PDB file of C-alpha atoms in Angstrom:
ATOM      1  CA  MET A  29     130.654  90.134 143.332  1.00  0.00           C
ATOM      2  CA  GLY A  30     130.210  89.146 146.925  1.00  0.00           C
ATOM      3  CA  CYS A  31     127.981  90.038 149.851  1.00  0.00           C
ATOM      4  CA  PHE A  32     129.387  90.028 153.371  1.00  0.00           C
ATOM      5  CA  ASP A  33     127.858  89.967 156.851  1.00  0.00           C
ATOM      6  CA  ASP A  34     128.813  92.212 159.783  1.00  0.00           C
ATOM      7  CA  ASN A  35     131.785  89.930 160.555  1.00  0.00           C
ATOM      8  CA  ASN A  36     133.100  90.323 156.996  1.00  0.00           C
ATOM      9  CA  THR A  37     132.165  86.715 156.170  1.00  0.00           C
ATOM     10  CA  LEU A  38     131.123  85.993 152.597  1.00  0.00           C
ATOM     11  CA  VAL A  39     127.419  85.104 152.596  1.00  0.00           C
ATOM     12  CA  GLY A  40     126.512  85.548 148.932  1.00  0.00           C
ATOM     13  CA  ILE A  41     128.113  85.533 145.518  1.00  0.00           C
ATOM     14  CA  VAL A  42     127.170  86.160 141.909  1.00  0.00           C
ATOM     15  CA  ASN A  43     129.185  86.138 138.686  1.00  0.00           C
ATOM     16  CA  PHE A  44     128.813  88.105 135.466  1.00  0.00           C
ATOM     17  CA  SER A  45     130.394  87.536 132.102  1.00  0.00           C
ATOM     18  CA  ARG A  46     129.955  89.638 129.005  1.00  0.00           C
ATOM     19  CA  GLU A  47     129.924  87.984 125.611  1.00  0.00           C
ATOM     20  CA  ASN A  48     133.028  88.993 123.669  1.00  0.00           C
ATOM     21  CA  ARG A  49     132.255  88.008 120.095  1.00  0.00           C
ATOM     22  CA  LEU A  50     131.318  90.663 117.558  1.00  0.00           C
ATOM     23  CA  LYS A  51     127.733  89.502 117.089  1.00  0.00           C
ATOM     24  CA  THR A  52     127.011  88.755 120.770  1.00  0.00           C
ATOM     25  CA  ALA A  53     128.837  91.581 122.575  1.00  0.00           C
ATOM     26  CA  HIS A  54     125.485  93.230 123.378  1.00  0.00           C
ATOM     27  CA  LYS A  55     124.748  90.391 125.838  1.00  0.00           C
ATOM     28  CA  GLY A  56     125.957  89.439 129.293  1.00  0.00           C
ATOM     29  CA  ASN A  57     125.285  86.445 131.536  1.00  0.00           C
ATOM     30  CA  ILE A  58     124.696  86.072 135.241  1.00  0.00           C
ATOM     31  CA  TYR A  59     125.652  82.724 136.742  1.00  0.00           C
ATOM     32  CA  GLY A  60     126.659  81.173 140.031  1.00  0.00           C
ATOM     33  CA  MET A  61     124.154  83.123 142.143  1.00  0.00           C
ATOM     34  CA  TYR A  62     124.242  81.809 145.715  1.00  0.00           C
ATOM     35  CA  VAL A  63     123.228  83.172 149.117  1.00  0.00           C
ATOM     36  CA  GLU A  64     123.800  81.228 152.344  1.00  0.00           C
ATOM     37  CA  PRO A  65     120.455  79.757 153.465  1.00  0.00           C
ATOM     38  CA  LYS A  66     120.272  81.673 156.762  1.00  0.00           C
ATOM     39  CA  PHE A  67     120.676  84.982 154.858  1.00  0.00           C
ATOM     40  CA  ARG A  68     117.982  84.281 152.278  1.00  0.00           C
ATOM     41  CA  GLY A  69     114.831  86.384 152.395  1.00  0.00           C
ATOM     42  CA  ARG A  70     116.661  89.335 153.990  1.00  0.00           C
ATOM     43  CA  GLY A  71     117.394  91.276 150.808  1.00  0.00           C
ATOM     44  CA  SER A  72     121.031  90.192 150.442  1.00  0.00           C
ATOM     45  CA  GLY A  73     120.452  88.496 147.093  1.00  0.00           C
ATOM     46  CA  LYS A  74     118.474  91.422 145.738  1.00  0.00           C
ATOM     47  CA  ALA A  75     121.121  93.929 146.841  1.00  0.00           C
ATOM     48  CA  LEU A  76     123.831  91.783 145.277  1.00  0.00           C
ATOM     49  CA  LEU A  77     121.989  91.571 141.954  1.00  0.00           C
ATOM     50  CA  ILE A  78     121.160  95.275 141.883  1.00  0.00           C
ATOM     51  CA  ALA A  79     124.828  96.120 142.471  1.00  0.00           C
ATOM     52  CA  LEU A  80     125.906  93.699 139.759  1.00  0.00           C
ATOM     53  CA  ILE A  81     123.376  94.998 137.208  1.00  0.00           C
ATOM     54  CA  GLU A  82     124.260  98.635 137.919  1.00  0.00           C
ATOM     55  CA  ARG A  83     127.977  97.885 137.585  1.00  0.00           C
ATOM     56  CA  ALA A  84     127.479  95.914 134.364  1.00  0.00           C
ATOM     57  CA  ILE A  85     125.482  98.758 132.806  1.00  0.00           C
ATOM     58  CA  ARG A  86     128.030 101.349 133.934  1.00  0.00           C
ATOM     59  CA  GLU A  87     131.137  99.436 132.849  1.00  0.00           C
ATOM     60  CA  CYS A  88     129.963  97.550 129.752  1.00  0.00           C
ATOM     61  CA  GLU A  89     129.321 100.056 127.005  1.00  0.00           C
ATOM     62  CA  GLY A  90     126.759  98.755 124.519  1.00  0.00           C
ATOM     63  CA  LEU A  91     125.317  96.144 126.876  1.00  0.00           C
ATOM     64  CA  GLU A  92     121.674  95.623 125.901  1.00  0.00           C
ATOM     65  CA  GLN A  93     120.577  92.489 127.704  1.00  0.00           C
ATOM     66  CA  ILE A  94     121.499  90.241 130.596  1.00  0.00           C
ATOM     67  CA  HIS A  95     120.634  86.551 130.616  1.00  0.00           C
ATOM     68  CA  LEU A  96     120.432  83.946 133.358  1.00  0.00           C
ATOM     69  CA  THR A  97     119.010  80.499 133.947  1.00  0.00           C
ATOM     70  CA  VAL A  98     117.169  79.245 136.999  1.00  0.00           C
ATOM     71  CA  VAL A  99     115.842  75.812 137.922  1.00  0.00           C
ATOM     72  CA  SER A 100     112.194  75.939 136.873  1.00  0.00           C
ATOM     73  CA  ASN A 101     110.775  74.947 140.270  1.00  0.00           C
ATOM     74  CA  ASN A 102     112.939  77.403 142.257  1.00  0.00           C
ATOM     75  CA  ASN A 103     110.057  79.810 142.812  1.00  0.00           C
ATOM     76  CA  SER A 104     111.783  82.054 145.355  1.00  0.00           C
ATOM     77  CA  ALA A 105     114.710  82.736 143.006  1.00  0.00           C
ATOM     78  CA  LYS A 106     112.363  83.307 140.081  1.00  0.00           C
ATOM     79  CA  ARG A 107     110.338  85.821 142.140  1.00  0.00           C
ATOM     80  CA  LEU A 108     113.567  87.686 142.912  1.00  0.00           C
ATOM     81  CA  TYR A 109     114.596  87.823 139.256  1.00  0.00           C
ATOM     82  CA  VAL A 110     111.125  88.902 138.100  1.00  0.00           C
ATOM     83  CA  SER A 111     111.099  91.654 140.754  1.00  0.00           C
ATOM     84  CA  LEU A 112     114.214  93.083 139.067  1.00  0.00           C
ATOM     85  CA  GLY A 113     112.670  93.013 135.591  1.00  0.00           C
ATOM     86  CA  PHE A 114     113.791  89.630 134.243  1.00  0.00           C
ATOM     87  CA  GLU A 115     111.324  87.761 132.034  1.00  0.00           C
ATOM     88  CA  VAL A 116     111.153  84.074 131.109  1.00  0.00           C
ATOM     89  CA  TYR A 117     111.636  83.561 127.387  1.00  0.00           C
ATOM     90  CA  GLY A 118     112.011  79.797 127.270  1.00  0.00           C
ATOM     91  CA  VAL A 119     112.589  76.537 129.105  1.00  0.00           C
ATOM     92  CA  GLU A 120     115.410  74.056 128.633  1.00  0.00           C
ATOM     93  CA  PRO A 121     114.064  70.595 129.494  1.00  0.00           C
ATOM     94  CA  HIS A 122     116.457  68.307 131.386  1.00  0.00           C
ATOM     95  CA  ALA A 123     119.045  71.085 131.600  1.00  0.00           C
ATOM     96  CA  LEU A 124     120.610  69.588 134.730  1.00  0.00           C
ATOM     97  CA  LYS A 125     121.025  66.009 135.919  1.00  0.00           C
ATOM     98  CA  PHE A 126     121.864  65.098 139.501  1.00  0.00           C
ATOM     99  CA  ASP A 127     121.541  61.636 141.093  1.00  0.00           C
ATOM    100  CA  GLU A 128     119.691  60.389 138.015  1.00  0.00           C
ATOM    101  CA  GLN A 129     117.073  63.128 138.399  1.00  0.00           C
ATOM    102  CA  TYR A 130     116.578  65.797 135.744  1.00  0.00           C
ATOM    103  CA  PHE A 131     115.783  69.458 136.309  1.00  0.00           C
ATOM    104  CA  ASP A 132     114.411  71.916 133.772  1.00  0.00           C
ATOM    105  CA  GLU A 133     115.742  75.468 133.667  1.00  0.00           C
ATOM    106  CA  ASP A 134     113.905  78.658 132.800  1.00  0.00           C
ATOM    107  CA  LEU A 135     115.830  80.982 130.502  1.00  0.00           C
ATOM    108  CA  MET A 136     115.426  84.585 131.616  1.00  0.00           C
ATOM    109  CA  ILE A 137     116.356  87.945 130.123  1.00  0.00           C
ATOM    110  CA  LEU A 138     116.649  91.499 131.417  1.00  0.00           C
ATOM    111  CA  LYS A 139     116.391  94.081 128.645  1.00  0.00           C
ATOM    112  CA  ILE A 140     118.519  97.063 129.621  1.00  0.00           C
ATOM    113  CA  ALA A 141     116.459  99.505 127.539  1.00  0.00           C
ATOM    114  CA  ASN A 142     113.444  98.659 129.740  1.00  0.00           C
ATOM    115  CA  LEU A 143     115.376  99.855 132.807  1.00  0.00           C
ATOM    116  CA  LYS A 144     116.191 103.235 131.283  1.00  0.00           C
ATOM    117  CA  THR A 145     112.624 104.171 130.300  1.00  0.00           C
TER     118      THR A 145
END
């Protein structure tokens, strides 16, 4: 999904993929979340995620949980995800490596049943 400004320029994007194996089809994954820096803090990312979550629930029968990962020290992104109901359930140490520097990632989950109660 994408988010566009008043000039119809893409300013944010997020991807969703549902698991397709028999034993994991109850799960989906969010990845590739990005909002242009000058549009951050204005609600674009939150609106994008809400639209994605609503669409995933509507179109993916049997979906029970949505997962994502976020760099552990990215506090603004983590606040956004927590505000939508995501919870940290683990940490992957050294999940990413860039310029010989490692970054941990928090593993987060949104339980769909929690949204419907």
